[in-house]
CSV table of C-alpha atoms and ligand atoms in Angstrom, one decimal:
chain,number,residue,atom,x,y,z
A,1,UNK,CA,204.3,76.1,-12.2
A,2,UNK,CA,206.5,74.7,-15.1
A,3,UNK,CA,206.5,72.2,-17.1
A,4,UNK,CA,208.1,70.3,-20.4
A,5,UNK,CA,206.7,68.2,-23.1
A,6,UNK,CA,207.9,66.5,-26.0
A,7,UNK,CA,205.4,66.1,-29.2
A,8,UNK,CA,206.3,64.7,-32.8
A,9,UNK,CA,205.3,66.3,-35.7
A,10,UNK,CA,203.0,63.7,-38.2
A,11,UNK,CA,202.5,62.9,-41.8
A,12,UNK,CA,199.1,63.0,-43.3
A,13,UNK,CA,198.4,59.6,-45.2
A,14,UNK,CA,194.6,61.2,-45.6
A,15,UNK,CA,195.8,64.9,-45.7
A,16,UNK,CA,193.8,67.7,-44.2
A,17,UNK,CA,193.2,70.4,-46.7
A,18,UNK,CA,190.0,73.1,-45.7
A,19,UNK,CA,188.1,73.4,-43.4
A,20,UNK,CA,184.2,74.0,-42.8
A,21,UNK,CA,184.6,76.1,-39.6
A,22,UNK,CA,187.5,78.5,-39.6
A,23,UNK,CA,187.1,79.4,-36.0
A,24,UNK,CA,187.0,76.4,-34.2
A,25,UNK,CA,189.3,74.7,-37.4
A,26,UNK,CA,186.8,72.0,-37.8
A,27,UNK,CA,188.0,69.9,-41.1
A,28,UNK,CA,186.3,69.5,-44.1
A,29,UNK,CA,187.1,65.8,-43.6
A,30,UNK,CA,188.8,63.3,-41.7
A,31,UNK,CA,192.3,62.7,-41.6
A,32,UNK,CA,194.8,59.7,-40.7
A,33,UNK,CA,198.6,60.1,-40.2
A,34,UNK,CA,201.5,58.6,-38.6
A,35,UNK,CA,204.0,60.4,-36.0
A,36,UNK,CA,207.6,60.6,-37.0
A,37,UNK,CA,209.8,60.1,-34.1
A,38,UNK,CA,212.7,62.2,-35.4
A,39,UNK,CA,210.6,65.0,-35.8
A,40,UNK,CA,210.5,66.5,-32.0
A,41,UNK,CA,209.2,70.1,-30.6
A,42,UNK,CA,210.1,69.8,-26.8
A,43,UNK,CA,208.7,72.8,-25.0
A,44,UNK,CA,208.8,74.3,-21.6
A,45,UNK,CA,206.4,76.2,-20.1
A,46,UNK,CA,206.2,78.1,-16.9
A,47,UNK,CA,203.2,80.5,-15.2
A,48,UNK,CA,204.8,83.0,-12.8
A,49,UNK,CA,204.1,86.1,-11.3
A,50,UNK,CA,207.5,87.5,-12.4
A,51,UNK,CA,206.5,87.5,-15.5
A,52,UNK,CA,205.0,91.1,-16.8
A,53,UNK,CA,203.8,89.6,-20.0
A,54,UNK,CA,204.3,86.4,-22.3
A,55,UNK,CA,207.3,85.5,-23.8
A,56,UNK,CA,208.1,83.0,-26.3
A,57,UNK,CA,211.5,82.0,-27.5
A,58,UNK,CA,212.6,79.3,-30.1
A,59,UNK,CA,215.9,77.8,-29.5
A,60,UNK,CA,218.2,77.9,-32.7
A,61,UNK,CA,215.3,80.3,-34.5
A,62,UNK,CA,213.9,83.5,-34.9
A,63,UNK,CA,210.0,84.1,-34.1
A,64,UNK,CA,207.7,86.7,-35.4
A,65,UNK,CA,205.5,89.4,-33.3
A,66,UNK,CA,202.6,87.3,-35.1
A,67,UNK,CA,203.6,84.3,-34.0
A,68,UNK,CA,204.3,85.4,-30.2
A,69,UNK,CA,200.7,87.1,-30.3
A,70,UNK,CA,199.3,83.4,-31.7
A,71,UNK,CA,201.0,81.7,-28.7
A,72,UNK,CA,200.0,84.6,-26.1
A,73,UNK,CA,196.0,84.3,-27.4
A,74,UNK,CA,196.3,80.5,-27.2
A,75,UNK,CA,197.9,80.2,-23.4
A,76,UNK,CA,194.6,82.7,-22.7
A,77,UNK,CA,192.9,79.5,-23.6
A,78,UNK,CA,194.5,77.6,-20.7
A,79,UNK,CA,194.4,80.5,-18.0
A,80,UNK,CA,191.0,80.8,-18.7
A,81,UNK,CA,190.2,77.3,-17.4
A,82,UNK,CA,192.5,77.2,-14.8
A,83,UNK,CA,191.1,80.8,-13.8
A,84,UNK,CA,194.6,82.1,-13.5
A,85,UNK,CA,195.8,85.6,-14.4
A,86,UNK,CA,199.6,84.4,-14.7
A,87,UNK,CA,201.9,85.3,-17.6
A,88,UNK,CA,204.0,82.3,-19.2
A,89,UNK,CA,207.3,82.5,-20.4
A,90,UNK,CA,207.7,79.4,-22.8
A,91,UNK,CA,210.9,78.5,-25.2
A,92,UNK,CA,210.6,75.8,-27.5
A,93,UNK,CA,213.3,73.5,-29.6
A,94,UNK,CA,212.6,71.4,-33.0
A,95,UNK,CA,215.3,68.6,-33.3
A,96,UNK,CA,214.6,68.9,-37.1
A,97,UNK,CA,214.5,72.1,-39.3
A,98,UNK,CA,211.5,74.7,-39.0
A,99,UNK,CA,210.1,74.9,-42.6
A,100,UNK,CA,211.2,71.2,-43.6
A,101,UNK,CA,207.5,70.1,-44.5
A,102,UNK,CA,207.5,68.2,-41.9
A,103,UNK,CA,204.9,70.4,-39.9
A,104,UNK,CA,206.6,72.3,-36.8
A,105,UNK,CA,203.2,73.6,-35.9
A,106,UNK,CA,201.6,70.0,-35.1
A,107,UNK,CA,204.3,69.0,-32.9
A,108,UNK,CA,204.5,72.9,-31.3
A,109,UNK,CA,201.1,73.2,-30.7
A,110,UNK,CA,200.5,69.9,-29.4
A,111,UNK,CA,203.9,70.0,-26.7
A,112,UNK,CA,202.2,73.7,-26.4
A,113,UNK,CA,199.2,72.4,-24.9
A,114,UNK,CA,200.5,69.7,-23.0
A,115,UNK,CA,203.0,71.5,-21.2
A,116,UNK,CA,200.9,74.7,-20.9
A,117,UNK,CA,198.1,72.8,-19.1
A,118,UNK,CA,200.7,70.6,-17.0
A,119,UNK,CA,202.3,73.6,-15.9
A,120,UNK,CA,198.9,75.3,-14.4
A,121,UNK,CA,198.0,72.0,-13.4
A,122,UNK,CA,195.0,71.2,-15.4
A,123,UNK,CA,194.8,67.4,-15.6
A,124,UNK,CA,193.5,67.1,-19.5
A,125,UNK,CA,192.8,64.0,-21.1
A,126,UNK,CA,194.0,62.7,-24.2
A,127,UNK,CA,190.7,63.8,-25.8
A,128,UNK,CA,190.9,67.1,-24.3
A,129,UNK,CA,194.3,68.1,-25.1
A,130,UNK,CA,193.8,66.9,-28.5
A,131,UNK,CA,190.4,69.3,-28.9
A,132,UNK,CA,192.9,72.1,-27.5
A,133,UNK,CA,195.6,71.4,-30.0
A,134,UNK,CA,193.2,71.6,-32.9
A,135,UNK,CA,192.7,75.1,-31.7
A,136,UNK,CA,196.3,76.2,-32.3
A,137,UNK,CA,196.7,74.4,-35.2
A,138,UNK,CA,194.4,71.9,-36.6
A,139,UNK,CA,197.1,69.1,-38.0
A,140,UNK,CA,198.4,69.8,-34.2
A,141,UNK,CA,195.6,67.9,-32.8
A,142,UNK,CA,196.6,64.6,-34.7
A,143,UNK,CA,200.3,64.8,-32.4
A,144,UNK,CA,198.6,64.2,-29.5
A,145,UNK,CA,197.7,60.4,-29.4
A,146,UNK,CA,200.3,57.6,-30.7
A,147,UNK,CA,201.2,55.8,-33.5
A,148,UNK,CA,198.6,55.7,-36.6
A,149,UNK,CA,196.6,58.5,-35.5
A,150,UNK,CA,193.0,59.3,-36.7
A,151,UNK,CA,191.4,62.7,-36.4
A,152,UNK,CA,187.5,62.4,-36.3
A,153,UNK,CA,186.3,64.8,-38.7
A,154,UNK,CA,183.3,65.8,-36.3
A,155,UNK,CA,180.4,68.5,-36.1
A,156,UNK,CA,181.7,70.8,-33.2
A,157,UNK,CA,184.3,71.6,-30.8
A,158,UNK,CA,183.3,68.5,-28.8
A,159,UNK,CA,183.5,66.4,-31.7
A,160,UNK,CA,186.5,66.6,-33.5
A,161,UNK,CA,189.8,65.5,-31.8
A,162,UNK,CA,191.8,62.6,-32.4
A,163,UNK,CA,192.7,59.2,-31.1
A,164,UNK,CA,195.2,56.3,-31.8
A,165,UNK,CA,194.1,53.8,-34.4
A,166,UNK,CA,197.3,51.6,-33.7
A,167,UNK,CA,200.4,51.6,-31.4
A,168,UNK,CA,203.7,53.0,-32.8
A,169,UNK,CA,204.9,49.0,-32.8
A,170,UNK,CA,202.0,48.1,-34.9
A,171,UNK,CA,203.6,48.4,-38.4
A,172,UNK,CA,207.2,49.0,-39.3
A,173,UNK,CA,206.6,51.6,-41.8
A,174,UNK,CA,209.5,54.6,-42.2
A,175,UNK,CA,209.2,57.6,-43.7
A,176,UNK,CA,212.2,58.9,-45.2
A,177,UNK,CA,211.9,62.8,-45.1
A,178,UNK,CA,214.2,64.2,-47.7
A,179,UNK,CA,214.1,68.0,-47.3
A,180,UNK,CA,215.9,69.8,-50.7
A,181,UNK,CA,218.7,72.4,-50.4
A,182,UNK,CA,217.8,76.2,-51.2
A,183,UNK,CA,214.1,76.0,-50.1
A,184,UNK,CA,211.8,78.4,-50.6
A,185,UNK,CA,209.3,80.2,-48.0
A,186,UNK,CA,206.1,78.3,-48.2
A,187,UNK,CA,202.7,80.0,-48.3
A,188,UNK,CA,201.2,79.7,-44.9
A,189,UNK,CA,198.0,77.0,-44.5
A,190,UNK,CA,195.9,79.5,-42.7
A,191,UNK,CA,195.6,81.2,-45.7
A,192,UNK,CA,195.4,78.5,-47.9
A,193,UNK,CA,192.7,75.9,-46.5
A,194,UNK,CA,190.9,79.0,-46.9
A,195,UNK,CA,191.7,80.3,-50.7
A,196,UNK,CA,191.5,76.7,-51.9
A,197,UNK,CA,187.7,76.3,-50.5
A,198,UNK,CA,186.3,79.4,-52.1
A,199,UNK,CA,188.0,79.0,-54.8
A,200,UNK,CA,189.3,75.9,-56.2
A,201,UNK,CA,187.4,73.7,-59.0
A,202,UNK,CA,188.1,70.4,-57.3
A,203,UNK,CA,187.9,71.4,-53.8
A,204,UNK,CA,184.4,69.2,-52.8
A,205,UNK,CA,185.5,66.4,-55.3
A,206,UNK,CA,188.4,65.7,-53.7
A,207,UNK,CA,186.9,66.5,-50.0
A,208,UNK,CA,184.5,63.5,-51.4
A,209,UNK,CA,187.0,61.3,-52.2
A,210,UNK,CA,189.3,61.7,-49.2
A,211,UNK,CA,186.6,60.5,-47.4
A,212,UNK,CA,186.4,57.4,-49.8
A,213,UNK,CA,190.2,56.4,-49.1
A,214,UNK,CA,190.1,57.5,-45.7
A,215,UNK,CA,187.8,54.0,-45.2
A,216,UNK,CA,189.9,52.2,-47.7
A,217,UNK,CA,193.0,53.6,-45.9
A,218,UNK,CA,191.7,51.7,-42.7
A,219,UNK,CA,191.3,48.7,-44.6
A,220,UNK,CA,194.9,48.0,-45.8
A,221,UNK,CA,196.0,49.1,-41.8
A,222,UNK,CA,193.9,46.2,-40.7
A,223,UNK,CA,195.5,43.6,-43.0
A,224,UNK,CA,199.1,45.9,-43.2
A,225,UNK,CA,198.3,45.7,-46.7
A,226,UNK,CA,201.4,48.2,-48.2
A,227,UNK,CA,200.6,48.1,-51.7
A,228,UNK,CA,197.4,49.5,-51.0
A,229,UNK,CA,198.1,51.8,-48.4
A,230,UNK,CA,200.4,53.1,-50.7
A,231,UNK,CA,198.8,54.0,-54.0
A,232,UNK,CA,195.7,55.2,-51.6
A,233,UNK,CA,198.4,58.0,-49.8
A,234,UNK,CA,199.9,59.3,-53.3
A,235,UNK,CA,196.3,59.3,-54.8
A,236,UNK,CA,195.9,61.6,-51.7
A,237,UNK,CA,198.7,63.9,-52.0
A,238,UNK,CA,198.3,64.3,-56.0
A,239,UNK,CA,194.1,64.6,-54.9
A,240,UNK,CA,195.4,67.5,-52.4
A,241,UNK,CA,197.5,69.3,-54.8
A,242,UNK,CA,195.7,69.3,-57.5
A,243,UNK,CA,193.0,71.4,-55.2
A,244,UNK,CA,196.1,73.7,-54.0
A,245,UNK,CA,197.4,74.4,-57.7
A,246,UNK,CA,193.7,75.4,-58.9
A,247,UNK,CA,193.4,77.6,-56.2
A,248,UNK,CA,193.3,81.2,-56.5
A,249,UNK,CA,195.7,82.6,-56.5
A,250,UNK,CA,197.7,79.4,-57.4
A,251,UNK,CA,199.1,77.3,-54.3
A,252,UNK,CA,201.9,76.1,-56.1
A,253,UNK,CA,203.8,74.3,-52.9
A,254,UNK,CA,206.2,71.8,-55.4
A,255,UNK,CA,209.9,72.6,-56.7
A,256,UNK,CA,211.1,71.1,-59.8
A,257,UNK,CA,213.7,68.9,-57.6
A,258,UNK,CA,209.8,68.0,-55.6
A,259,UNK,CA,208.2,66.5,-59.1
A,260,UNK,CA,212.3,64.9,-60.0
A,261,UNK,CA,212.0,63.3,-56.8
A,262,UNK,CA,208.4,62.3,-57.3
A,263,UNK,CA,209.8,60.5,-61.0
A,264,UNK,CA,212.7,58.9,-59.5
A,265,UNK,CA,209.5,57.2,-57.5
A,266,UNK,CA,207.9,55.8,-59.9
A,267,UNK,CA,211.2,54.6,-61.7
A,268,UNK,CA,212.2,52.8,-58.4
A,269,UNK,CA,208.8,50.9,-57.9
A,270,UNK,CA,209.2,49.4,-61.6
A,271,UNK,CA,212.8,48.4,-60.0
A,272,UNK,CA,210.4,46.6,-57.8
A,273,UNK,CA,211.6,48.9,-54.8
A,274,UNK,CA,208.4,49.1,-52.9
A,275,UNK,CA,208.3,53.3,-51.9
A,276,UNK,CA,205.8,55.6,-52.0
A,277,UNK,CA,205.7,59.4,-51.7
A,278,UNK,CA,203.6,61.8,-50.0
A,279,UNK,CA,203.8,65.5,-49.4
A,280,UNK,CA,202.5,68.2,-47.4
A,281,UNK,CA,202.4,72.1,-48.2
A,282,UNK,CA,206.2,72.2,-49.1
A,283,UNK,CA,208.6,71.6,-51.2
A,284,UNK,CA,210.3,68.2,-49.6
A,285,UNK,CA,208.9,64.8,-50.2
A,286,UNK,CA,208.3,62.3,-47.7
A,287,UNK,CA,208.9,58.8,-48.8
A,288,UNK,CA,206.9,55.7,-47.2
A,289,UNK,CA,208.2,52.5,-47.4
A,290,UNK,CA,208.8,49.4,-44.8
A,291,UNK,CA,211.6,48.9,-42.4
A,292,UNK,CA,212.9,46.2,-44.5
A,293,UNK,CA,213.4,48.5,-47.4
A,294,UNK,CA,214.8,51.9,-45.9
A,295,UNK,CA,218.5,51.4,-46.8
A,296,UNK,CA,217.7,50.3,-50.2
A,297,UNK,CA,215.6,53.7,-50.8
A,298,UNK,CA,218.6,55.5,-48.7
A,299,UNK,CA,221.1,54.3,-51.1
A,300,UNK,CA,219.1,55.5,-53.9
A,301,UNK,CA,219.0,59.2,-52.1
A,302,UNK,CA,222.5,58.9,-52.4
A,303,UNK,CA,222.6,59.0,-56.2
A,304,UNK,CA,220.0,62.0,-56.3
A,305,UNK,CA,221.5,65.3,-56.8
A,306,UNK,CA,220.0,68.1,-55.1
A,307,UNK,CA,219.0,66.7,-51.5
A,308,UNK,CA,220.6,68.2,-48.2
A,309,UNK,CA,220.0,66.3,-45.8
A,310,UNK,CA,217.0,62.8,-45.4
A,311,UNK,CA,215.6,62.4,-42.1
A,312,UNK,CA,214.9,58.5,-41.5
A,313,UNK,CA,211.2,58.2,-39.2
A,314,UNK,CA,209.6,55.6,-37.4
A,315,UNK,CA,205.9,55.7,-35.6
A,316,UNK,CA,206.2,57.4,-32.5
A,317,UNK,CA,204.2,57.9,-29.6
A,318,UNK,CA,202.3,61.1,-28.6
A,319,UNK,CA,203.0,63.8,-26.7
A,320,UNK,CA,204.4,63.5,-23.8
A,321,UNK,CA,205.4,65.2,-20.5
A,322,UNK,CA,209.4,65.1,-19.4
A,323,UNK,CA,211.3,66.5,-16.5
A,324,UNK,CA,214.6,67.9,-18.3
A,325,UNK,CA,213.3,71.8,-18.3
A,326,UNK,CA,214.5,73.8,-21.5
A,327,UNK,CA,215.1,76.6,-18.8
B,401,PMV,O1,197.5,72.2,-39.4
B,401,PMV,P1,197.7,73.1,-40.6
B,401,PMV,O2,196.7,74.2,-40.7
B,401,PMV,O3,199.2,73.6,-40.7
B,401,PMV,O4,197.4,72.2,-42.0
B,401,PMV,C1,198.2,71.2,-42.3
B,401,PMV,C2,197.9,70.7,-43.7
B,401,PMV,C3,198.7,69.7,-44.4
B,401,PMV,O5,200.0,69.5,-43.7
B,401,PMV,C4,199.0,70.1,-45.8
B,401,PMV,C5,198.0,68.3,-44.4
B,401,PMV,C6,197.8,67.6,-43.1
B,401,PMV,O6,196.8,66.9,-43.0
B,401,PMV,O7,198.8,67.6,-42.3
């Protein structure tokens, strides 16, 4: 009873940020994002009656008690439909670094739940192992289908999963993930979707208006209008921010070398280089652009100070099941 999948982590073009049911992590609005396909969790899972208890190991990282207990309560989930009393051991690997801003719990949660219910044989669909991977993490839930991925804000458990807008092959866009050296330990989202609805000034306004660009978001995917796209994901990001930074107590996710990178932006699109930026609750900056235009923003990385390593994306597919076994 074991079994390995592979899942990429995604950026948020519409970003997530609070939610209206913290229990079943039902969003306070839709969300679109794209999967990056150097941004892999693979994870093997296997149900055995050798096993005493649950164990889960990261390969190349350290894990907490918590986060042992969060994956212990969430394979409960899967042994309670597959009415098994079995204990799982499961060890993981990221191919890129944990706390990069590229979310590792999108891509673990989502390979978490397909392996999990491969291994007790459960035969989930795409639907139901994206409802599942909300559960563990909500962003997770946006890993599971391919390419441009849209997660349905929804009304209830049943409601609010996500599907595939477009094929990885449908638009060459890249993001450039350019993660800073000497990061600091980022305030966990739990705790922050939370803090930033009870307590942020803009939280509903921007809610609103992610909802706005969300539909205009679709409509520069349908005619690959960048320019659009573009200016409609930063509006996003800053919208998101701003909510986080007015939060109490402050959600203050940026580093200087964040809003220097996010200058250097602006100063390359009046260069006519056509990039945009986007971030998620970290320091480290994704940067959008088309295929076409990757090495130019590349060689521009090059001149920044400050950067330690860029990781070059392209659409990816969803999570997927493999037969190379981490153990
Ligand atoms: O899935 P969570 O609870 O880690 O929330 C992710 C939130 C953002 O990454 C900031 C935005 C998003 O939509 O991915």
């Amino acid at each position: 009873m074991k079994a390995t999948a592979v899942a990429p982590a995604n950026i948020a073009f519409i970003k997530y940020w609070g939610k209206k049911d913290d229990l079943l992590r039902l969003p306070a609005n839709g969300s679109i994002s794209m999967n990056l396909d150097k941004c892999l969790t693979t994870t093997t899972v296997e149900f055995d009656k050798k096993y005493k208890k649950d164990s889960f190991k990261m390969i190349g990282g350290k894990v907490s008690i918590k986060e042992c207990r969060r994956v212990s309560d969430y394979l409960s989930r899967f042994r309670m439909m597959a009415k098994s009393k079995l204990f799982a051991k499961v060890v993981s690997k990221n191919s890129f670094p944990r706390s990069s801003g590229a979310a590792s719990s999108a891509s673990g949660f989502a390979a978490l739940s397909l392996a999990a219910s491969s291994a007790l044989g459960l035969n989930l669909s795409e639907k139901e192992l994206s409802i599942l991977a909300r559960l563990g993490s909500g962003s997770a839930c946006r890993s599971v289908p391919s390419g441009f991925v849209e997660w349905l804000e929804g009304d209830s458990n049943n409601t609010s999963y996500a599907h595939s807008l477009y094929p990885p092959g449908y638009w060459d866009l890249l993001d450039i993930l350019v993660i800073f050296s000497g990061e600091m330990k980022k305030t966990t989202t739990t705790e922050g979707h939370k803090a930033s609805r009870e307590t942020s000034l803009f939280y509903s306004l921007r809610v609103e208006k992610a909802k706005e660009l969300l539909g205009k978001l679709k409509k520069a995917f349908i005619k690959k209008d960048f320019e659009s796209a573009g200016k409609i994901i930063e509006s996003d990001c800053i919208n998101m921010h701003s909510v986080m930074m007015t939060t109490t107590p402050p959600l203050f996710y940026w580093s200087p070398k964040t809003l220097g990178l996010i200058k250097k932006v602006y100063e390359w699109r009046d260069e006519g280089i056509r990039v945009y930026f986007t971030i998620d609750a970290g320091v480290n900056v994704h940067l959008i652009c088309k295929e076409k235009t990757g090495r130019e923003v590349v060689k521009k990385l090059e001149e920044t100070a400050g950067i330690e390593r860029i990781i070059i994306n392209k659409p990816a597919v969803g999570a997927q099941t493999i037969n190379q076994h981490l153990f």
